[in-house]
C-alpha cells in the first residue's frame, strides 16, 4: 500500500497565510487549530514577494518563524514554493516574464499564474527560490510534502513562446515538409517554407470566437499549441521539482490540480509528480455523480495510490454569481465523498479569512469574526474529532475497479476545436453520462488516459474517441481479442494524432466494431430522433450516425426521418470479446439500461448489488490487504436505504452490522463499514 506522505491519519487542515496577519494572531490560530483537530497546514503559497524583495536579496526570517510555530505546535507542513505569482519588481525590471494573451495583448503586472512559462528569467528565479527553500527547510521533520506553485493555469502567446513553439515543432517534426503534411497546410494555401514562418495560433492568426466558443481555422496547429503550452508549463513545474530534489531526498512533491481543467494535460503531468492533489470546488447544484467523476479523474492519474484533496471550501466560495452556503452537514458529506473516492486528506482553502482582495469573502476555518462559536467552526471541529477516530485505517487503501472510462486531453482539444459537426458535442459531459451509469450501480470505475494499460479491466468505455492516436487501436484490438468489452460512440475514430482524417469512419476501429459510418446528422437543441432499446423508446440527440454494419449485430434502429430503420447501436463479436458502438447521444435512462446490460453480460456487479433498485446512494469500497472499507453516503434530500453485502462495523459509530441487514441513511448521513476480507 502506497501512502501519499508520512502521516498517521487522514490529513486535516489547509492553506494558512499567517504572513497576512500580525504575530499576535498566530497564537490564537494555533489554539483554534488544536481545538478543531487540525494537523496540517499548507504554507508559503503566495510568498514570493516577501521572500525575494529584490534581484539578489532573500529574506526568510518570517517564514522561519512560521515554520517553527507550526512545527512547535505539532502541525505537519505542506510547504509551497510560492511561485504562483511573481513579485512586482520582477515584472518592472524584466517585462519579458509577463504573459501575452490570445488577443495578442501584452499583460502588465497583476493577477496570478501570470508568468510566461517560456521566460528564461521566470525559470531562473522560480527555480532559484525553490532551491533555496529546499536547502533551508528540506530537513525540517514537520515538512511532509512539497507543493509546487499553485493551480498552474492558462496560456501564453508571447514572442518567447512563439520561438519556443518553433523549437518544439522542429523537435517533433524534424523538417518543415512534415509540419505541412501534419497540418494539411495546402488547405487555403497556408504552406510554410520555413519554421520561421510559423506564428502562434491565437486571435491575431487562426483563432476566432463563434457561438461563444474558441474556434480555429487550422486544428493541427491549434492542437499542437495546446500540447506545447501544457508541456511548457509542466516544464516549469519539473524544473522546480528537480530543484527541490537537489536537497530533499524522499519527501514527496506535488502541485495542486483543478480536475477537468482544459488547458493542462494532467495525465502527462502526473507522471512527474510523487502524488496527485487537487482543489475541489463543486457548484452548489452540481450532481454528486459529477463531483465523484472529478475525484475519479484525479484518482486515475495515479491508479495505484490515493490522492490528496488539497483544497475545498469549508462553507462558501467567492467567484460564483451567487455564493450559496454549504448547508449544515454538506461540508462533512463532501469531505467523506472525497475520501470514499480515494483521498487520504481533507483540506481547506483557507484557514483564516483574509481581510482584503478577492478572496476575503471566500469561506475559512476561522471567519472574520475570529470566533469558535460559529456553525462552520463547530462543524469543522466535529469532523476533526471523527477523523482522529478513523486514524490510519483507510490510508493507502485502494479501490479495485474492473471497469474504466477513457478521458484524454488531446481528444478533448481535438473535439472542442472541431469545425462541425455540432457545437453540442461535449466530451466531458459524454464521459459523465457513461461514468454516471456505473456510479449509480455502485460499480467502481477508473478514469484512465490513453497511455494506461487496459489489462486490469473487463469493460472499457471510450466515449467520443475522436482521435485514435498512433497504436491506440492496437491496444483496444488486443483488449477485445482477449475477451474485453469495449464501448465507443458517435464521432469516434475520425482522426490520428495530427487531426487528419483516416478515411471511412470510425477509421482504425472499423474492424473491431464491424461497422462503418456513412453520414452523421447533427440535430439542433430541442430536436431529436428516437429508437427502441429494451422495449422502451429512447431519444437520439446531438448527432445521429447512419451506420453500415459489416459483421456487427444491430441492437437498435432509428424510428424516424429518412434514416428510419438504420442502425443506431451495434455490437460486434471480435476475438473473445465484444465491441459496442452507440451512434447517438441519449438520456440517463438509456445509459442506465445500456451499461447495465453490458455489465451483466460480463458478470460485473455493483457493491451491494442485492438492492432491488438504484437507491442513488454513493457507495464505494477501498481495500487494504486484510480489510475492506465500504463508504455509503446519502447526498439526497430524502432517506435512502441499502442492503449490506458483508458483515461490517461502522467506524464512525462503532456499531456492528450483519450481511443482509438493511440500513437507512438520512440526508448527509455517512457510514464507513470496516469488514474483514
Ligand atoms: Zn510566453
XYZ file of C-alpha atoms and ligand atoms in Angstrom:
678
model
C 0.000 0.000 0.000
C 1.420 3.298 -1.064
C 0.697 6.353 1.049
C 0.856 9.877 -0.288
C 3.016 11.109 2.601
C 4.257 10.320 6.102
C 1.225 10.911 8.240
C -0.651 8.682 10.668
C -4.218 9.760 9.852
C -6.341 11.450 7.191
C -4.569 14.803 6.982
C -6.828 17.639 8.127
C -6.059 21.316 7.581
C -5.308 23.545 4.618
C -3.883 26.784 3.240
C -2.658 29.009 6.018
C -1.329 32.509 5.335
C -0.079 33.903 8.662
C 2.132 36.382 6.783
C -1.082 38.372 6.176
C -1.575 38.765 9.930
C 0.246 40.317 12.910
C 2.100 37.767 15.013
C -0.217 38.104 17.999
C -2.962 36.499 15.906
C -0.790 33.440 15.239
C -1.028 32.099 18.797
C -4.801 32.337 18.687
C -4.737 30.438 15.366
C -2.704 27.667 16.976
C -5.203 27.427 19.819
C -8.127 27.192 17.407
C -6.380 24.669 15.166
C -5.770 22.429 18.154
C -9.384 22.708 19.155
C -10.550 21.712 15.643
C -8.035 18.829 15.404
C -6.216 20.492 12.521
C -2.942 18.658 11.918
C -1.555 20.012 8.637
C -1.053 23.455 7.137
C -0.041 24.399 3.615
C 2.343 27.323 3.961
C 4.029 29.845 1.720
C 1.667 29.613 -1.253
C 1.955 33.252 -2.345
C 5.095 34.449 -0.577
C 7.490 35.141 -3.423
C 7.284 38.921 -2.990
C 8.012 38.623 0.735
C 10.870 36.154 0.317
C 12.629 37.936 -2.519
C 12.189 41.703 -2.215
C 14.763 42.421 -4.944
C 17.032 40.808 -7.500
C 19.665 39.480 -5.088
C 18.014 39.807 -1.746
C 16.249 36.940 0.018
C 14.621 37.141 3.412
C 13.394 34.018 5.177
C 13.105 35.496 8.647
C 9.319 35.476 8.806
C 8.965 32.082 7.142
C 11.476 30.641 9.627
C 9.206 31.849 12.424
C 6.051 30.493 10.796
C 7.574 27.088 10.132
C 8.874 26.916 13.698
C 5.480 27.953 15.039
C 3.729 25.212 13.048
C 6.310 22.579 13.989
C 6.291 23.540 17.678
C 2.518 23.167 17.693
C 2.684 19.654 16.283
C 1.400 20.598 12.843
C 2.638 18.857 9.715
C 3.570 21.164 6.873
C 2.893 21.009 3.158
C 5.426 23.591 2.022
C 4.707 25.559 -1.134
C 7.400 27.073 -3.310
C 5.408 30.295 -3.564
C 5.967 30.796 -7.290
C 2.319 31.124 -8.287
C 2.648 34.911 -8.672
C 5.868 36.819 -9.401
C 6.936 39.933 -7.428
C 6.115 43.389 -8.809
C 9.766 44.427 -9.074
C 10.428 41.441 -11.319
C 7.690 42.446 -13.745
C 9.004 46.036 -13.835
C 12.620 45.043 -14.284
C 12.068 42.076 -16.606
C 8.870 42.683 -18.567
C 9.627 39.574 -20.648
C 8.168 37.472 -17.807
C 4.706 38.941 -18.446
C 2.267 36.896 -20.468
C 0.657 37.811 -23.795
C -2.963 36.747 -24.205
C -4.895 35.204 -27.050
C -5.699 38.661 -28.445
C -2.000 39.497 -28.579
C -2.175 41.914 -25.625
C 0.975 42.030 -23.539
C -0.138 41.956 -19.922
C 1.101 44.179 -17.151
C 1.773 43.218 -13.536
C -1.286 41.711 -11.843
C -3.242 38.536 -11.232
C -1.572 35.211 -10.565
C -0.146 32.355 -12.653
C 0.937 35.387 -14.608
C 4.439 34.355 -15.695
C 5.321 33.348 -19.239
C 6.277 29.670 -18.951
C 8.984 30.093 -21.564
C 10.601 33.127 -19.965
C 14.182 32.299 -19.013
C 14.061 34.974 -16.310
C 10.979 33.390 -14.723
C 12.500 29.941 -14.900
C 15.788 31.047 -13.350
C 14.156 32.925 -10.481
C 11.454 30.340 -9.705
C 13.998 27.514 -9.688
C 16.353 29.551 -7.505
C 13.596 30.178 -4.962
C 12.549 26.505 -4.882
C 16.185 25.543 -4.411
C 16.729 27.981 -1.542
C 13.578 26.784 0.211
C 14.560 23.144 -0.214
C 18.059 23.814 1.093
C 16.698 25.688 4.103
C 13.687 23.567 5.081
C 14.411 20.210 3.395
C 15.413 18.547 6.663
C 12.646 20.019 8.786
C 10.792 16.991 10.186
C 7.456 18.831 10.108
C 7.589 19.222 6.314
C 5.896 16.108 4.928
C 5.262 17.356 1.385
C 6.300 19.985 -1.120
C 3.724 21.931 -3.088
C 4.992 23.486 -6.308
C 3.458 26.832 -7.345
C -0.359 26.943 -7.141
C -3.045 25.895 -9.612
C -0.880 26.239 -12.723
C -3.118 27.580 -15.455
C -3.685 29.462 -18.693
C -1.775 30.074 -21.875
C 0.818 32.495 -23.179
C 1.246 33.704 -26.770
C 4.304 35.959 -26.421
C 7.424 36.060 -28.579
C 9.329 33.839 -26.083
C 6.610 31.270 -26.530
C 6.499 31.669 -30.321
C 10.243 30.962 -30.541
C 9.946 28.028 -28.126
C 6.976 26.678 -30.126
C 9.105 26.695 -33.295
C 11.859 24.781 -31.432
C 9.232 22.333 -30.154
C 7.952 21.803 -33.718
C 11.467 21.213 -35.062
C 11.911 18.511 -32.462
C 8.547 16.894 -33.159
C 8.549 17.060 -36.971
C 12.262 17.382 -37.917
C 11.551 19.298 -41.140
C 9.017 21.791 -42.446
C 7.547 19.387 -45.016
C 6.406 17.128 -42.187
C 4.753 20.112 -40.488
C 2.920 20.980 -43.695
C 1.776 17.387 -44.021
C 0.645 17.145 -40.393
C -1.395 20.340 -40.554
C -2.626 19.831 -44.129
C -1.402 23.340 -44.809
C -2.064 23.042 -48.546
C -5.613 23.937 -47.489
C -6.133 27.712 -48.030
C -2.545 27.901 -49.255
C -1.070 28.027 -45.761
C 2.102 26.219 -46.820
C 5.096 27.089 -44.627
C 8.500 27.421 -46.279
C 10.484 27.733 -43.102
C 9.892 27.186 -39.362
C 10.306 30.960 -39.024
C 7.041 31.430 -40.984
C 5.097 29.823 -38.124
C 3.333 32.146 -35.693
C 1.334 31.244 -32.591
C -2.309 30.329 -33.233
C -4.373 32.962 -31.435
C -6.925 35.636 -32.301
C -4.324 37.518 -34.350
C -3.854 34.495 -36.614
C -6.034 31.360 -36.815
C -8.418 31.711 -33.856
C -11.803 33.389 -33.568
C -14.884 33.120 -31.402
C -18.127 31.712 -32.761
C -21.207 30.579 -30.800
C -19.329 31.614 -27.649
C -16.561 29.098 -28.277
C -12.936 29.358 -29.290
C -12.631 28.131 -32.873
C -9.690 27.700 -35.205
C -9.246 27.547 -38.953
C -6.391 25.029 -38.538
C -6.958 22.341 -35.924
C -3.498 20.847 -36.495
C -1.561 23.894 -35.322
C -4.041 24.667 -32.538
C -3.902 21.159 -31.048
C -0.116 21.237 -31.287
C -0.087 24.593 -29.489
C -2.242 23.098 -26.724
C 0.263 20.243 -26.371
C 3.150 22.706 -26.397
C 1.547 25.076 -23.868
C 0.718 22.247 -21.448
C 4.277 20.905 -21.772
C 5.828 24.373 -21.378
C 4.030 24.994 -18.106
C 4.762 21.448 -16.967
C 8.434 22.044 -17.740
C 8.409 24.907 -15.194
C 6.922 22.524 -12.627
C 9.545 19.882 -13.425
C 12.376 22.399 -13.071
C 11.160 23.284 -9.578
C 10.739 19.584 -8.804
C 14.363 18.926 -9.732
C 15.499 21.964 -7.734
C 13.763 20.602 -4.605
C 15.175 17.120 -5.210
C 18.723 18.511 -5.102
C 18.304 18.976 -1.352
C 15.312 16.825 -0.422
C 15.790 13.104 -0.707
C 12.432 11.469 -0.084
C 9.742 13.962 0.879
C 7.030 13.696 -1.793
C 6.357 16.580 -4.167
C 3.074 17.607 -5.799
C 1.283 20.542 -7.367
C -2.428 21.214 -6.870
C -4.560 20.465 -9.928
C -8.064 21.595 -10.831
C -9.920 18.488 -12.002
C -11.217 18.745 -15.564
C -9.002 21.675 -16.421
C -8.948 22.048 -20.200
C -5.527 23.678 -20.851
C -3.319 21.179 -18.982
C -2.927 17.508 -19.862
C -2.835 16.150 -16.320
C -2.215 12.571 -17.485
C 1.203 13.699 -18.680
C 1.759 15.926 -15.635
C 1.040 13.144 -13.144
C 3.928 11.033 -14.424
C 6.378 13.521 -12.965
C 4.735 14.073 -9.579
C 5.073 11.868 -6.492
C 1.385 12.075 -5.700
C -1.584 13.859 -7.183
C -3.518 16.559 -5.365
C -6.438 18.711 -6.360
C -8.759 21.524 -5.361
C -12.442 20.607 -5.412
C -14.965 23.412 -5.739
C -18.217 21.937 -6.979
C -21.068 24.279 -7.815
C -23.923 24.320 -5.285
C -26.220 22.350 -7.594
C -23.619 20.038 -9.081
C -24.858 16.417 -9.079
C -22.941 14.107 -6.731
C -22.030 11.815 -9.645
C -20.448 14.776 -11.399
C -18.322 15.561 -8.343
C -17.433 11.868 -7.998
C -16.280 11.841 -11.629
C -13.764 14.621 -10.883
C -12.402 12.667 -7.919
C -12.102 9.559 -10.113
C -10.279 11.520 -12.804
C -7.723 12.654 -10.243
C -7.503 9.189 -8.643
C -6.963 7.681 -12.098
C -3.934 9.881 -12.752
C -2.007 7.576 -10.410
C -4.121 4.458 -10.208
C -2.119 2.640 -7.570
C -2.161 5.171 -4.788
C -4.610 7.535 -3.111
C -4.731 11.259 -3.895
C -4.789 14.380 -1.761
C -7.778 16.703 -1.515
C -5.655 19.836 -1.195
C -8.433 22.430 -1.106
C -12.171 22.750 -0.683
C -14.181 25.486 0.914
C -15.471 24.905 4.433
C -18.582 26.950 3.688
C -18.735 29.262 0.700
C -16.837 30.222 -2.457
C -16.492 33.767 -3.711
C -16.446 33.604 -7.505
C -19.934 32.417 -8.406
C -22.654 34.922 -9.228
C -24.476 33.758 -6.080
C -22.308 32.156 -3.448
C -24.643 29.854 -1.640
C -23.578 28.472 1.732
C -22.849 24.811 2.120
C -25.782 23.697 4.277
C -25.171 22.122 7.689
C -23.640 18.691 7.073
C -22.694 19.386 3.443
C -19.013 20.017 4.178
C -18.748 16.758 6.125
C -20.568 14.790 3.444
C -18.443 16.205 0.617
C -15.265 15.612 2.642
C -16.172 11.949 3.075
C -17.091 11.727 -0.595
C -13.514 12.717 -1.475
C -12.160 10.069 0.937
C -14.623 7.480 -0.361
C -13.345 8.054 -3.896
C -9.667 7.876 -2.966
C -8.435 10.863 -0.972
C -6.162 10.480 2.046
C -6.703 14.069 3.158
C -9.428 16.600 3.870
C -8.031 20.067 3.372
C -9.426 23.553 3.043
C -8.795 26.866 1.487
C -8.431 28.840 3.741
C -7.583 28.543 7.410
C -8.133 32.205 8.308
C -10.209 34.513 6.125
C -8.107 37.328 4.624
C -9.202 40.930 5.192
C -8.552 42.233 1.702
C -8.638 41.438 -2.031
C -10.718 38.932 -3.956
C -10.772 36.021 -1.515
C -11.858 37.896 1.578
C -15.403 36.561 1.227
C -14.253 33.022 0.476
C -15.020 30.649 3.326
C -12.466 29.838 6.016
C -11.986 27.693 9.073
C -11.614 30.899 11.096
C -14.019 33.566 9.943
C -13.619 37.374 10.033
C -15.340 37.283 13.406
C -12.423 35.159 14.648
C -14.753 33.136 16.870
C -15.034 29.475 17.659
C -18.779 29.530 18.337
C -19.755 29.647 14.644
C -21.639 26.907 12.803
C -18.757 26.426 10.387
C -16.098 26.136 13.091
C -18.291 23.753 15.043
C -18.786 21.505 12.011
C -15.066 21.579 11.290
C -14.304 20.598 14.880
C -16.806 17.727 14.793
C -15.336 16.371 11.571
C -11.854 16.796 13.073
C -12.882 14.601 16.012
C -14.191 11.910 13.655
C -11.025 11.881 11.577
C -8.993 11.351 14.747
C -11.231 8.370 15.493
C -10.697 6.916 11.989
C -6.938 7.278 12.426
C -4.837 5.471 9.844
C -7.387 2.782 8.956
C -8.123 3.912 5.403
C -4.717 5.341 4.485
C -3.204 3.839 1.366
C -6.286 1.700 0.679
C -7.410 1.342 -2.933
C -10.483 0.571 -4.994
C -10.401 -2.410 -7.344
C -12.291 -1.373 -10.483
C -12.813 -3.812 -13.336
C -14.273 -1.023 -15.440
C -12.702 2.092 -16.944
C -13.820 5.176 -18.853
C -11.188 6.773 -21.091
C -10.735 10.518 -20.840
C -7.947 12.037 -22.914
C -6.909 15.674 -23.118
C -5.763 15.559 -26.749
C -9.179 14.218 -27.676
C -10.773 16.995 -25.619
C -8.816 19.618 -27.558
C -9.475 17.951 -30.922
C -13.230 17.651 -30.261
C -13.509 21.224 -28.948
C -11.650 22.713 -31.903
C -13.563 20.711 -34.494
C -15.429 22.822 -37.040
C -18.571 20.695 -37.236
C -20.473 18.516 -36.955
C -22.117 20.130 -33.883
C -21.298 22.590 -31.141
C -23.439 20.450 -28.842
C -20.810 17.705 -28.725
C -19.442 17.877 -25.191
C -16.619 15.471 -24.375
C -16.677 15.955 -20.605
C -20.458 15.529 -20.406
C -20.400 12.412 -22.594
C -17.784 10.879 -20.277
C -20.083 11.780 -17.374
C -23.114 10.106 -18.995
C -21.298 6.765 -19.153
C -19.485 7.147 -15.831
C -22.733 8.056 -14.085
C -24.347 4.797 -15.190
C -21.571 2.881 -13.402
C -21.666 5.249 -10.420
C -25.406 4.750 -9.932
C -24.927 0.974 -9.910
C -22.027 1.331 -7.435
C -19.704 -0.300 -9.942
C -16.203 1.010 -9.175
C -14.794 2.754 -12.238
C -11.374 4.160 -13.102
C -10.962 7.165 -15.356
C -7.877 6.488 -17.450
C -5.776 8.065 -20.171
C -4.695 6.580 -23.467
C -1.247 5.718 -22.077
C -2.726 3.450 -19.409
C -2.737 -0.295 -19.863
C -6.183 -1.940 -20.235
C -5.091 -5.277 -18.775
C -6.866 -4.982 -15.450
C -10.325 -4.232 -16.908
C -13.266 -6.249 -18.201
C -15.093 -3.239 -19.664
C -13.553 -0.133 -21.229
C -15.731 2.727 -22.419
C -14.122 5.360 -24.627
C -16.847 7.951 -25.257
C -16.215 10.078 -28.367
C -12.825 8.583 -29.131
C -12.452 11.127 -31.923
C -8.669 10.950 -32.118
C -7.201 7.445 -32.255
C -3.564 8.099 -31.571
C -0.756 6.008 -33.021
C -1.006 2.483 -31.611
C -4.152 3.028 -29.555
C -6.324 0.979 -31.907
C -3.854 -1.872 -31.377
C -4.316 -1.604 -27.614
C -8.107 -1.764 -27.993
C -7.858 -4.616 -30.530
C -5.787 -6.693 -28.068
C -8.162 -5.866 -25.223
C -11.240 -7.030 -27.154
C -9.499 -10.047 -28.692
C -8.641 -11.213 -25.202
C -12.249 -11.051 -24.062
C -12.820 -7.435 -23.028
C -15.994 -5.466 -23.746
C -15.280 -2.172 -25.468
C -17.787 0.634 -25.925
C -17.400 3.705 -28.065
C -19.727 6.287 -29.514
C -20.563 8.679 -32.315
C -17.760 10.923 -33.643
C -15.120 8.281 -32.879
C -12.158 7.031 -34.887
C -12.134 10.040 -37.185
C -8.544 11.245 -36.978
C -4.984 10.450 -35.914
C -2.562 12.459 -33.764
C -2.489 15.377 -36.208
C -6.251 15.645 -36.660
C -6.036 14.263 -40.212
C -8.974 12.072 -41.204
C -8.173 8.357 -41.637
C -10.848 7.723 -44.299
C -14.160 5.984 -43.674
C -15.269 6.432 -40.049
C -14.573 5.064 -37.485
C -11.138 4.727 -39.110
C -8.851 2.247 -37.447
C -11.682 0.997 -35.199
C -13.778 -0.286 -38.144
C -12.674 -3.918 -37.931
C -13.075 -4.042 -34.138
C -16.588 -2.555 -34.311
C -17.660 -4.331 -37.508
C -19.286 -1.200 -38.947
C -18.669 1.922 -40.952
C -20.455 5.233 -40.676
C -21.763 6.753 -43.887
C -23.253 10.037 -42.636
C -23.918 11.893 -39.371
C -26.952 14.092 -38.778
C -26.363 16.904 -36.260
C -29.655 17.790 -34.584
C -30.136 21.268 -33.106
C -31.008 21.657 -29.432
C -34.596 20.507 -28.841
C -34.749 18.235 -31.901
C -34.428 14.502 -31.558
C -34.841 11.171 -33.260
C -35.591 8.054 -31.219
C -35.051 4.315 -31.019
C -36.365 1.371 -29.030
C -34.000 -0.189 -26.511
C -35.120 -2.958 -24.148
C -38.684 -2.278 -25.237
C -38.562 1.431 -24.354
C -38.422 4.424 -26.605
C -35.224 6.406 -26.024
C -34.212 9.767 -27.507
C -31.355 10.147 -30.030
C -29.851 13.610 -29.719
C -26.902 15.766 -30.753
C -25.570 13.508 -33.512
C -27.201 10.614 -35.328
C -24.716 8.382 -37.120
C -26.046 6.455 -40.084
C -24.281 3.154 -39.567
C -23.498 0.465 -42.140
C -22.944 -2.805 -40.252
C -20.241 -5.058 -41.667
C -20.469 -8.054 -39.401
C -21.895 -6.296 -36.338
C -25.281 -7.154 -34.912
C -27.826 -4.302 -34.762
C -29.178 -3.660 -31.253
C -31.403 -0.679 -32.082
C -32.633 1.266 -35.098
C -33.816 4.835 -35.658
C -37.577 5.411 -35.543
C -37.809 8.459 -37.762
C -36.606 10.560 -40.667
C -35.065 9.319 -43.898
C -32.751 7.019 -41.938
C -35.632 5.291 -40.144
C -34.729 1.621 -39.750
C -30.964 2.241 -39.919
C -28.750 1.053 -37.069
C -28.087 3.341 -34.102
C -26.481 0.806 -31.736
C -24.357 -2.160 -32.800
C -22.492 -4.999 -31.147
C -19.652 -6.890 -32.743
C -18.016 -10.134 -31.663
C -14.295 -9.772 -32.082
C -11.910 -12.466 -30.843
C -13.153 -13.459 -27.415
C -14.680 -10.042 -26.721
C -17.399 -7.642 -27.778
C -17.253 -4.149 -29.250
C -20.271 -1.841 -28.939
C -20.963 1.295 -30.936
C -23.550 3.831 -29.774
C -24.200 6.122 -32.743
C -26.000 8.895 -30.883
C -26.430 10.687 -27.581
C -29.390 9.720 -25.396
C -30.710 10.273 -21.879
C -29.922 8.943 -18.415
C -32.486 6.165 -18.588
C -30.830 4.793 -21.713
C -27.303 4.827 -20.272
C -28.551 3.083 -17.103
C -30.088 0.364 -19.205
C -27.292 0.015 -21.805
C -24.428 -0.041 -19.275
C -26.478 -2.318 -17.023
C -26.745 -4.847 -19.862
C -23.049 -4.711 -20.717
C -22.066 -5.095 -17.051
C -24.487 -8.015 -16.631
C -23.072 -9.717 -19.705
C -19.585 -9.538 -18.142
C -20.906 -10.614 -14.752
C -19.856 -7.350 -13.133
C -21.925 -6.403 -10.136
C -22.003 -3.220 -8.170
C -21.192 -3.059 -4.480
C -24.365 -4.060 -2.569
C -25.969 -5.199 -5.786
C -28.702 -7.068 -3.933
C -30.860 -3.963 -3.762
C -33.992 -4.087 -5.822
C -33.477 -0.669 -7.408
C -30.981 2.137 -7.788
C -31.010 3.857 -4.471
C -28.899 6.788 -5.586
C -26.512 6.315 -2.716
C -22.819 6.909 -3.268
C -21.216 3.548 -2.430
C -17.515 2.793 -2.839
C -15.121 0.289 -1.342
C -11.448 0.767 -0.524
C -9.271 -2.230 0.300
C -6.227 -2.844 2.429
C -4.614 -6.278 2.367
C -6.904 -7.689 5.038
C -9.837 -5.344 5.196
C -12.461 -3.630 3.108
C -13.817 -0.162 3.893
C -17.246 0.424 2.421
C -18.310 4.067 2.223
C -22.040 4.691 1.993
C -23.087 8.310 1.575
C -26.520 9.826 1.082
C -26.294 13.024 -0.980
C -30.073 13.162 -1.470
C -32.600 15.256 0.417
C -34.676 12.203 1.362
C -33.837 8.961 3.156
C -32.276 6.118 1.156
C -31.530 2.582 2.140
C -29.041 -0.124 1.268
C -28.839 -3.847 1.981
C -25.391 -4.798 3.254
C -23.464 -7.436 1.330
C -20.851 -8.034 4.064
C -20.707 -8.021 7.838
C -19.072 -4.815 8.986
C -18.582 -2.280 11.751
C -19.230 1.383 11.129
C -16.012 3.062 12.226
C -17.847 6.348 12.842
C -20.492 4.990 15.249
C -18.769 1.766 16.343
C -21.962 -0.151 15.590
C -21.745 -3.631 14.050
C -23.965 -4.737 11.147
C -24.706 -8.088 9.554
C -24.746 -9.089 5.910
C -28.292 -8.822 4.569
C -29.243 -6.084 7.025
C -30.927 -3.009 5.570
C -29.654 0.364 6.722
C -31.426 3.622 6.003
C -29.451 6.823 5.616
C -30.873 10.281 6.179
C -29.729 13.227 4.058
C -25.974 13.806 4.550
C -25.524 10.621 6.526
C -22.290 8.656 6.084
C -21.298 5.089 7.024
C -17.796 3.668 6.776
C -18.064 -0.074 7.319
C -14.922 -1.974 8.166
C -15.023 -5.637 7.135
C -12.558 -8.480 7.054
C -11.948 -9.906 3.587
Zn 5.124 33.465 -23.264
